[in-house]
XYZ file of C-alpha atoms in Angstrom:
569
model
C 12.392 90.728 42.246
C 11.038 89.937 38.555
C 8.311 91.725 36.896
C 4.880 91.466 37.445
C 3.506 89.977 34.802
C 0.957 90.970 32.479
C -2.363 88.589 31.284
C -0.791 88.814 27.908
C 3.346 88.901 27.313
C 3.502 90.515 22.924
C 6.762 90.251 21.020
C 7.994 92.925 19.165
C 8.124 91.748 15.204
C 11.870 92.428 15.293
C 12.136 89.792 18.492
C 10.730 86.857 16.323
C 12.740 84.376 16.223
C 15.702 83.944 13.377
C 15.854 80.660 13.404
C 14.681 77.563 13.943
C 15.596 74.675 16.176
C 16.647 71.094 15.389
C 16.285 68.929 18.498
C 17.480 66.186 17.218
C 20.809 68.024 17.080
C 20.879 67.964 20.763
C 19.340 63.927 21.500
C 22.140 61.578 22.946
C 19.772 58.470 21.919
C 19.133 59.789 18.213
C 15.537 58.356 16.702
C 16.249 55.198 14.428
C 16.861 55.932 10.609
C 14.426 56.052 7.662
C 15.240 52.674 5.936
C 14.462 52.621 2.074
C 11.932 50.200 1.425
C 13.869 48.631 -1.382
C 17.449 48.363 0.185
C 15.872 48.499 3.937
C 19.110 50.432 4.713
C 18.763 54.079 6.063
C 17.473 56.619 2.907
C 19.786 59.259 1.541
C 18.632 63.162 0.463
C 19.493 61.657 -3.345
C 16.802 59.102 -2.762
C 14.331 60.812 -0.238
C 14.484 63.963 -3.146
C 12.111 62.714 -5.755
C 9.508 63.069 -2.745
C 10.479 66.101 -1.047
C 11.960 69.316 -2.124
C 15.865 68.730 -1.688
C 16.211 71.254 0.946
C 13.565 69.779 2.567
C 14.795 66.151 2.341
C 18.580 67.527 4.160
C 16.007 69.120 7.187
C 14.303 65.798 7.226
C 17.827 63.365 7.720
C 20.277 66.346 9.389
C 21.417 65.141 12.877
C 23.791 67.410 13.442
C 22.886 70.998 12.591
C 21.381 72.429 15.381
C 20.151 75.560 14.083
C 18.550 76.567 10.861
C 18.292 80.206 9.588
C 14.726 81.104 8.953
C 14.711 83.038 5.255
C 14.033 86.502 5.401
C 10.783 85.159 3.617
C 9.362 83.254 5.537
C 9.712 85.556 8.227
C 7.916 87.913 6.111
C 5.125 85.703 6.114
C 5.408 85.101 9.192
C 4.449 88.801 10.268
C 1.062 88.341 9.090
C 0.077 86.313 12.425
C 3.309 86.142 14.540
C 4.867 86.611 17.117
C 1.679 85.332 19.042
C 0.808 86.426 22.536
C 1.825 84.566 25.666
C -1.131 84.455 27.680
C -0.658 83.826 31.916
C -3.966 81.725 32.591
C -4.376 83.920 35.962
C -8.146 82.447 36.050
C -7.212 78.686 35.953
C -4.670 78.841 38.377
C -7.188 80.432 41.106
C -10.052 77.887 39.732
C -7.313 74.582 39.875
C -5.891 76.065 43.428
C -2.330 75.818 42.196
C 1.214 77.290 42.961
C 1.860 76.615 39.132
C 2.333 79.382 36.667
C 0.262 78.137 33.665
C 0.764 79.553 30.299
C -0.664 78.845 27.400
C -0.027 80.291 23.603
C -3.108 80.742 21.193
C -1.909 79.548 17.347
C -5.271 79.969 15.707
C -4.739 83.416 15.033
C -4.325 82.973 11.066
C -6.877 81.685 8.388
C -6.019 77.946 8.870
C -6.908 78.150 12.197
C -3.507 76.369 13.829
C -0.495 76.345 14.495
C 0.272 74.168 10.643
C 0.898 77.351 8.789
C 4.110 77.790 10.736
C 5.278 74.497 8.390
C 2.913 75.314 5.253
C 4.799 78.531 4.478
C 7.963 76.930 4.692
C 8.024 73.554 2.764
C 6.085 75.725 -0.012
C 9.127 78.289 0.421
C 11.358 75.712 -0.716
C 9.202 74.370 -3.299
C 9.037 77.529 -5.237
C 12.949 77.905 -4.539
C 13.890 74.831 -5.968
C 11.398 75.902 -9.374
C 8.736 73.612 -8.860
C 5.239 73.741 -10.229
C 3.753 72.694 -7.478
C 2.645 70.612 -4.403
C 0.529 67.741 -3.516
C -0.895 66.685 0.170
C -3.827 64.705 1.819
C -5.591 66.669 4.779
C -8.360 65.420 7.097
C -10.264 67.907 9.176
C -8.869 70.504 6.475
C -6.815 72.745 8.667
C -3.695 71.389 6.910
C -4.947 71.367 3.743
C -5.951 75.195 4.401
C -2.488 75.796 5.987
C -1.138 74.581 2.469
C -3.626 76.238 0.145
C -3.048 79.700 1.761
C 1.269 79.140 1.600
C 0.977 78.353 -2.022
C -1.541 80.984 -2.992
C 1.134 83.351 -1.973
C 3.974 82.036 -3.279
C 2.001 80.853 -6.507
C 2.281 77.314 -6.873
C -0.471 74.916 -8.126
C -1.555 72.649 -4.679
C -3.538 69.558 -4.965
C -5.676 68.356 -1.845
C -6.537 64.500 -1.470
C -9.247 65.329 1.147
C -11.048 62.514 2.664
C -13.903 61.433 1.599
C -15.816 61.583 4.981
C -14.250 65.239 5.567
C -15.252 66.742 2.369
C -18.716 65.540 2.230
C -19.193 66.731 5.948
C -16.725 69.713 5.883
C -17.769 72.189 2.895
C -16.275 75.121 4.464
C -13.251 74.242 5.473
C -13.159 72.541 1.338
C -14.583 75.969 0.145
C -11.616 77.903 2.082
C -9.234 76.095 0.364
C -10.819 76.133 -3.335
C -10.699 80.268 -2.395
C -7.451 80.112 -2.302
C -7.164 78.571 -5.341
C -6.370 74.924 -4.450
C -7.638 71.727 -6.201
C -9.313 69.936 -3.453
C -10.113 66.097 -4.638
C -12.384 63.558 -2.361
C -10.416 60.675 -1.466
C -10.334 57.882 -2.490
C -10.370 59.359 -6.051
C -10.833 58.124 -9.689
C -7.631 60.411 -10.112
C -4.804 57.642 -9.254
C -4.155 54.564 -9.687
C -4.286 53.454 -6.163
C -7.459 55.238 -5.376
C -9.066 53.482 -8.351
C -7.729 50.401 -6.855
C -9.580 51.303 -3.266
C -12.780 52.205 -4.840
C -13.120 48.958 -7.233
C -12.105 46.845 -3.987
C -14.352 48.780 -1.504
C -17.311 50.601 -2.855
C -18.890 53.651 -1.058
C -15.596 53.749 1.111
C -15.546 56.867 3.425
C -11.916 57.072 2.785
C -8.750 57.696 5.158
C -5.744 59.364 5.911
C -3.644 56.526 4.537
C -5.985 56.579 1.320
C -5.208 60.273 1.093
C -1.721 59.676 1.571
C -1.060 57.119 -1.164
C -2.986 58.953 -3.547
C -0.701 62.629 -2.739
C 2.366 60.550 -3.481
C 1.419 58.788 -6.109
C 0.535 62.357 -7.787
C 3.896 63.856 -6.649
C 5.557 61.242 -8.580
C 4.358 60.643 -11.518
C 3.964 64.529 -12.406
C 6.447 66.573 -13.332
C 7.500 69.272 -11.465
C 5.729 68.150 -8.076
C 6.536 67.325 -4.721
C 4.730 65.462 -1.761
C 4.387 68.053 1.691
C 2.898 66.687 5.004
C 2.188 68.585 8.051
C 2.717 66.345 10.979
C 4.890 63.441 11.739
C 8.303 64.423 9.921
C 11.142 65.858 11.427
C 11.229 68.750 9.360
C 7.809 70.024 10.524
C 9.183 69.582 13.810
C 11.612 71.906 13.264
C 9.333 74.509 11.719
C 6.974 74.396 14.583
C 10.302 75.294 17.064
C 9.265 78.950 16.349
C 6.413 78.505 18.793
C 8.383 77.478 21.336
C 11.367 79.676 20.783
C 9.119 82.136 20.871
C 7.938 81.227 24.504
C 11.345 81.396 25.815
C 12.019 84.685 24.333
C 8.602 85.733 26.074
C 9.615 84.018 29.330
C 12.855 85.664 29.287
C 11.566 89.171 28.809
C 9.552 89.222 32.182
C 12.589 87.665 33.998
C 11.061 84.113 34.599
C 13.584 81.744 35.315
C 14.218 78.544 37.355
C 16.621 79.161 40.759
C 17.550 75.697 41.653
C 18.811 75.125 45.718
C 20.861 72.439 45.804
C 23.059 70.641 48.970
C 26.523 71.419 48.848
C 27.342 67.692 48.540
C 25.354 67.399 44.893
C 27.502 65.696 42.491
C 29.359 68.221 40.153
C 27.579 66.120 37.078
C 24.117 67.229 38.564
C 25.401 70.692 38.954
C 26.688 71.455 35.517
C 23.739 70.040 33.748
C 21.228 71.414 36.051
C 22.990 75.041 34.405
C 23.196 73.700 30.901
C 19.426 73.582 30.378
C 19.979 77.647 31.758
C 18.901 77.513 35.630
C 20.695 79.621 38.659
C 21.685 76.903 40.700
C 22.930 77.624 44.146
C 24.860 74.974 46.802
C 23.291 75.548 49.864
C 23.441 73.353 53.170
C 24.493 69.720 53.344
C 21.600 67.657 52.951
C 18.342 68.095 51.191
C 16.180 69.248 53.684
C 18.516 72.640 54.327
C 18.620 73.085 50.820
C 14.539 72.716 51.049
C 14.472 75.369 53.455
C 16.658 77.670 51.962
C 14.719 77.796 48.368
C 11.700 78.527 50.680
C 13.260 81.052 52.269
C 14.304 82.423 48.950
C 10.917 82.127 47.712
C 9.273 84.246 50.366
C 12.320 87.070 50.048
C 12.375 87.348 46.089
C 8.649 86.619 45.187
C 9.684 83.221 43.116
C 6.801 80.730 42.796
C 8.379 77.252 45.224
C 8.062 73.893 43.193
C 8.344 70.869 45.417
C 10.386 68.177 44.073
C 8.635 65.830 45.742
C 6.186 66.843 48.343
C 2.982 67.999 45.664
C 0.008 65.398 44.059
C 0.916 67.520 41.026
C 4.622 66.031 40.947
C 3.906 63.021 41.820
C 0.998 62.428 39.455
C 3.958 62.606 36.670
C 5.972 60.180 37.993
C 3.475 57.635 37.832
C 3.617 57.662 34.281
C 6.084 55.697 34.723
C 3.693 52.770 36.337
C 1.798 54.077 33.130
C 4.837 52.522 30.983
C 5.649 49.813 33.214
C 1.956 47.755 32.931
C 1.505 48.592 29.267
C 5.458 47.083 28.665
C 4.871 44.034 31.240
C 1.014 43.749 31.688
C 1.638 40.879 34.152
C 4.257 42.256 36.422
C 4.009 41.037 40.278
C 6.443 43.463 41.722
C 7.820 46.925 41.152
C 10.655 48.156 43.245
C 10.842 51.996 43.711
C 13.628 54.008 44.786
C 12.688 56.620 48.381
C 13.803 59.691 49.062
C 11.133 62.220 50.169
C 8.596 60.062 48.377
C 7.299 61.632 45.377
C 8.182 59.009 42.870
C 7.194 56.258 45.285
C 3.896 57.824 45.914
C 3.088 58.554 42.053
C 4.338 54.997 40.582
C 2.031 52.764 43.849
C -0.833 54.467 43.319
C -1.270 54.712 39.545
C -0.270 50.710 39.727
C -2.805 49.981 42.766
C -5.548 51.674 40.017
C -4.590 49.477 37.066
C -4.028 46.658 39.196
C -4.769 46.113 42.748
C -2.493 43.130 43.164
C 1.004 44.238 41.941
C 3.311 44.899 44.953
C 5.175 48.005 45.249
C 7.652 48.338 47.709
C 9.964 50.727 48.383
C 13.551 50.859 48.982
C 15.513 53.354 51.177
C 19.644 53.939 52.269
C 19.653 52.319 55.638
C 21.670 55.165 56.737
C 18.742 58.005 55.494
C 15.296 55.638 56.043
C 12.606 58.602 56.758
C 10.258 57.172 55.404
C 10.308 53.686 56.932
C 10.422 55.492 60.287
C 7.586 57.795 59.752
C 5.323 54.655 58.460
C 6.350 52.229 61.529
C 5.586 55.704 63.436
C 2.312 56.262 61.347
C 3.202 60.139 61.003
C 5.483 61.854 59.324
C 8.994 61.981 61.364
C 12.355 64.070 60.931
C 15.551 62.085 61.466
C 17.759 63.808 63.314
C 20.740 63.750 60.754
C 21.488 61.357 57.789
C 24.083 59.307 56.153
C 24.519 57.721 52.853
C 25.946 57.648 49.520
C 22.723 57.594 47.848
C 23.108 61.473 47.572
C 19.896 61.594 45.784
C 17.701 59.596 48.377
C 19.530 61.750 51.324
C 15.840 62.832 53.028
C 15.257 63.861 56.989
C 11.854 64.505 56.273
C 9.469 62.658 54.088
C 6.585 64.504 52.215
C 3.697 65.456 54.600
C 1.219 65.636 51.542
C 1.949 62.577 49.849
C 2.534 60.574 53.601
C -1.353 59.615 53.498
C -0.499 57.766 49.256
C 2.370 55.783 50.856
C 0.388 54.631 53.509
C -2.630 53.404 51.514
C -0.767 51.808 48.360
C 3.009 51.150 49.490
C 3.068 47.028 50.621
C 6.526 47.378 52.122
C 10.053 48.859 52.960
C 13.600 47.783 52.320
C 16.527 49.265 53.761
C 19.728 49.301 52.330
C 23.268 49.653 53.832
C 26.240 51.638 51.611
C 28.121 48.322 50.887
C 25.110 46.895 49.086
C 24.765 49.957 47.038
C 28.593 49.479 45.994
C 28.288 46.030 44.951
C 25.341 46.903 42.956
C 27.314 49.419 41.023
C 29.874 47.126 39.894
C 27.099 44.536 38.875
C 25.146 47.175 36.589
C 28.657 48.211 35.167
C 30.382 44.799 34.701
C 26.968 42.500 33.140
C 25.047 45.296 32.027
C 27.144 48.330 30.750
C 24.983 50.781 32.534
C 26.358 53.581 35.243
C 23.746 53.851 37.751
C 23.429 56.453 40.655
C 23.565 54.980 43.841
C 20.333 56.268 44.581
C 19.117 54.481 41.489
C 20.748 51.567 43.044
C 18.595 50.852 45.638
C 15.897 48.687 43.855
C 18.914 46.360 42.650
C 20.422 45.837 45.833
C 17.048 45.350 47.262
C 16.552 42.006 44.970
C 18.457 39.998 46.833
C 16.397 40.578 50.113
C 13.348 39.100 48.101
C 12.422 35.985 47.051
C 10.846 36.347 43.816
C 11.764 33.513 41.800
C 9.607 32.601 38.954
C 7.734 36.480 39.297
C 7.642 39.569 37.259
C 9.505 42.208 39.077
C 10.684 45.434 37.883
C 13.103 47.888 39.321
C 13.095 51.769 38.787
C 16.426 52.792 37.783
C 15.877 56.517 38.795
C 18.847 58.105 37.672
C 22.560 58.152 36.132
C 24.027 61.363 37.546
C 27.447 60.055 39.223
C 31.001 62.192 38.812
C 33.890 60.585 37.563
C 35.322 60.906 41.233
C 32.191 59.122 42.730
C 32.654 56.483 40.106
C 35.801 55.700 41.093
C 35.805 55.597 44.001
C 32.746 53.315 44.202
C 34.631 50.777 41.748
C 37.044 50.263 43.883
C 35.201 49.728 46.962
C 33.347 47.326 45.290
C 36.298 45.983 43.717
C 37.358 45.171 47.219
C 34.380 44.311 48.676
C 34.085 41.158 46.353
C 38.322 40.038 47.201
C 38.771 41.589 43.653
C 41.292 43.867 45.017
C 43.092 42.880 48.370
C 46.001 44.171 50.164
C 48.595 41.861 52.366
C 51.057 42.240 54.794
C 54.389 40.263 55.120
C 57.479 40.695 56.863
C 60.631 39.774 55.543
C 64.692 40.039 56.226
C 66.044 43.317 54.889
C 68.393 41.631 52.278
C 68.690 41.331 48.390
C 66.398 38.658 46.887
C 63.848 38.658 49.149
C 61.226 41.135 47.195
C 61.735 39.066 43.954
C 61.295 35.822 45.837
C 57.759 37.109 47.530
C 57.042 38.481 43.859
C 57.566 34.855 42.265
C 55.344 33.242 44.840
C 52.616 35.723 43.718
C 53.062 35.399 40.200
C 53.408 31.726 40.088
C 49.728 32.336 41.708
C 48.568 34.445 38.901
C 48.176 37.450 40.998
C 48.868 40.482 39.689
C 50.877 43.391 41.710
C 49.373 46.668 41.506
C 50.987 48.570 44.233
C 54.184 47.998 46.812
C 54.711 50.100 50.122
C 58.134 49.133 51.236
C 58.668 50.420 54.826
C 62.129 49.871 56.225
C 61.055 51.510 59.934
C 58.600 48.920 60.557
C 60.933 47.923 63.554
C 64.297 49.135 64.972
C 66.004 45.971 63.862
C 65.683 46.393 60.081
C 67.950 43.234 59.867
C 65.154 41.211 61.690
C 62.145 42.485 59.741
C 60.764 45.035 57.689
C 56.667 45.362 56.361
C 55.509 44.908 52.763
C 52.505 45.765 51.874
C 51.686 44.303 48.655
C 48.263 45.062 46.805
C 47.354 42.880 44.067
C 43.970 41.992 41.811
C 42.778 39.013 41.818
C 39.505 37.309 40.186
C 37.605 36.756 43.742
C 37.542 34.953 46.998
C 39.043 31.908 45.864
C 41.741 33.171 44.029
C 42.767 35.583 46.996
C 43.095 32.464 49.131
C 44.947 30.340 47.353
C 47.749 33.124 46.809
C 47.665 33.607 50.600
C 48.029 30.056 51.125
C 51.005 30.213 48.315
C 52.636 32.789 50.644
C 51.802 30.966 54.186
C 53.401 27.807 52.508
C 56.489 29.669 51.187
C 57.471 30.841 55.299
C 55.291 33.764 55.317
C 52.689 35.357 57.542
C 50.673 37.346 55.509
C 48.515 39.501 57.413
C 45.195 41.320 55.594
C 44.811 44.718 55.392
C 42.849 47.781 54.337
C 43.989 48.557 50.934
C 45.172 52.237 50.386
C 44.968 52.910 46.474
């Protein structure tokens, strides 16, 4: 049982965290480079430096480091306002009628009045370590430019503010604040610069912007000596700063024993399995399809106390997915079809009725394993039915029951049903693999198999490729099957005389084919007359249906009887 927890979870000072975290580190699809505007190839520290502090500059372009130490410092600093408290919003979960845990972690405990002196402190840290003079920055609503003003007060280096113009006029305490600290706070666009002499001759009585306040902080970083440009948002390196907050919240979390217990069928793919526990969850094979996996986490639930998250069957969950109908209109504003993958119906039930919103007359329609349909049956039924067993390869789609609460969404915005049988699914696979270089799930699968039971030439369609989670093993076996399936692969049968000469003279009718031998079963006790006869089973690759009949032909024509068989690889 874990610990009842308090309104408010405090850290110790000593349980801060030591360092910070570098997500990037950990991103399989890394963010595109920072080109240099002169070469347009990606910027190095060298040439990023006369910007940033160096150090800074390595944060900003490291891809690799996961961790960075926090200096003793900092954390110093740091003491003054954090660790902050991790408050359990008891009152908005009764108000909202949730099962949720909701947390939420107040960051204007400090002067500034956010969470930006987390990042102030440390890019002026490194500015006074690497002997500058000072900093420049732009800030808009001011809580930046405070952030920055109170860092270099107490490290004592000279900050200049390019405030805007608007914010200054209409902001004088949040100006004052920083002026107290001993900043030099300039409205922007300026006479100070170049290029805010430039804005103000071309656009008199301009309010100013961001991007004016921008141009003018760099253009004072470089061209003074001893300065460097600091920004509080966007960069990677205040990214990594801010990690504190959220290592923090973990190290909260994990003090009252919060933790995700994950129930999954004993049939899950290993791949699922081992990174379900790599992001830190108990997971626990239970039952062999979904629904006694369901039951079991419920079960668990009501024993331990642990709060029970639907994966599919809550509005909550399947509000998110249709974020990705969100994506799909704003990407393809005139799509006629979306094709969504089934299993308990969360995803199809999120992604039909966001699109019905934005646009009545896109068709959703969802696709199911043939051998698992719950969903089709509970519609035709028009209430929610339990199979009595299922069967598929779509491992992530393998439902009895569909979602009671989100039954009444399907009905009103799903347009239609496809069903799909395993040897559609397998076919699939090899298409995604062999013209698109993408592994699939066979779950995933089921919107591409589905296209060829529509006809939607000359329309938009789009099909939700839910997930890539297949083992090795799966793989493999799939490939081949498929490999099969399209004559790729094929297996023959032939008997011959038991006498020298007679397994190169079968091989030479084959190769003169262009068929290539990939396994030979010779079996000598096919009959008791090995003289008369005896079976080989020859299994060869060829390049499809065509090819595999013209080397059968070959072998018919050269006194054979090839007979076709199940391949055993």
């Amino acid at each position: 049982m874990s610990k009842e927890i308090p309104y408010k979870i405090y850290l110790e000072e000593s349980e801060m965290p030591k360092q910070w975290y570098n997500v990037r580190a950990d991103m399989k699809n890394k963010p595109a480079p920072i080109l240099n505007p002169a070469t347009l190839k990606p910027i190095t520290v060298d040439e990023l430096s006369p910007i940033f502090c160096k150090e800074l500059a390595k944060q900003e372009l490291d891809e690799t480091t996961p961790y960075f130490d926090i200096p003793q410092e900092i954390r110093d600093f740091y003491r003054m306002y954090r660790p902050s408290p991790l408050v359990r919003a008891y009152c908005l979960e009764k108000k909202l009628g949730t099962p949720a845990h909701i947390y939420y972690k107040f960051e204007g405990n400090n002067t500034s009045g956010s969470h930006k002196l987390n990042s102030a402190i440390a890019q002026a840290y490194y500015a006074k370590k690497q002997g500058l003079k000072g900093v420049t920055t732009e800030t808009g609503a001011g809580q930046w430019g405070t952030a920055l003003s109170m860092a270099c007060s107490y490290f004592d280096l000279d900050c200049q503010v390019y405030m805007v113009k608007v914010s200054y006029e209409q902001k004088p305490f949040r100006r004052e604040v920083m002026r107290t600290y001993g900043a030099q706070v300039t409205p922007s666009p300026s006479m100070n610069t170049e290029i805010g002499r430039k804005i103000n001759a071309e656009f008199p009585g301009t309010t100013g912007s961001l991007g004016c306040a921008i141009s003018e902080a760099v253009e004072a970083a470089t061209t003074q000596e001893g300065y460097r440009y600091v920004l509080g948002s966007v960069l990677s390196q205040v990214l990594i700063h801010q990690t504190v907050i959220g290592l923090e919240t973990k190290a909260a979390l994990d003090k009252y024993g919060v933790k995700a217990v994950i129930v999954m069928p004993t049939t899950t793919p290993l791949i699922k399995v081992e990174r379900t526990k790599s992001y830190g969850a108990e997971v626990i094979l239970h039952g062999d399809v979904y629904d006694e996996a369901c039951a079991h986490a419920l079960a668990l639930a009501e024993e331990k106390g642990y709060t029970f998250i639907h994966p599919f069957d809550d509005p909550a969950v399947a509000t998110g997915q249709g974020t990705i109908a969100m994506e799909i209109v704003q990407e393809l504003p005139l799509v006629d079809y979306i094709l969504v993958p089934i299993g308990g119906g969360g995803l199809a039930t999120g992604v039909s009725t966001l699109a019905k919103l934005l646009n009545p007359h896109i068709k959703v329609i969802g696709v199911e394993p043939a051998g698992a349909a719950c969903m089709k049956a509970s519609l035709e039924k028009g209430e929610v039915v339990t199979l009595p067993h299922v069967n598929t390869i779509a491992d992530g789609t393998a439902v009895q029951t569909p979602g009671k609460n989100i039954f009444p969404y399907i009905q009103e915005n799903l347009d239609d049903i496809i069903t799909i049988d395993d040897d559609e699914l397998i076919v699939a696979f090899l298409d995604m693999v062999e013209n698109h270089k993408m592994i699939v799930e066979n779950s995933g699968l089921l919107t591409v198999a589905a296209l060829k039971h529509l006809d939607v030439k000359g329309k938009k369609i789009v099909s939700i490729l839910s997930g890539g989670n297949m083992d090795v093993i799966t793989m493999s076996s799939v490939i081949q099957n498929g490999l099969i399936q399209r004559d790729r692969i094929f297996t023959v049968s032939v008997l011959l005389p038991d006498k020298p000469g007679e397994l190169v003279r079968v091989s030479q009718v084959i190769a003169n084919e262009n068929g290539n031998v990939i396994k030979l079963d010779h079996n000598q006790f096919f009959t008791t007359n090995r003289s008369a006869a005896v079976e080989l089973r020859i299994t060869m690759e060829a390049f499809g249906t065509d090819h595999k009949n013209r080397i059968v032909k070959a072998l018919e024509e050269a006194g054979y009887t090839p007979k076709i068989v199940r391949p055993n690889l």
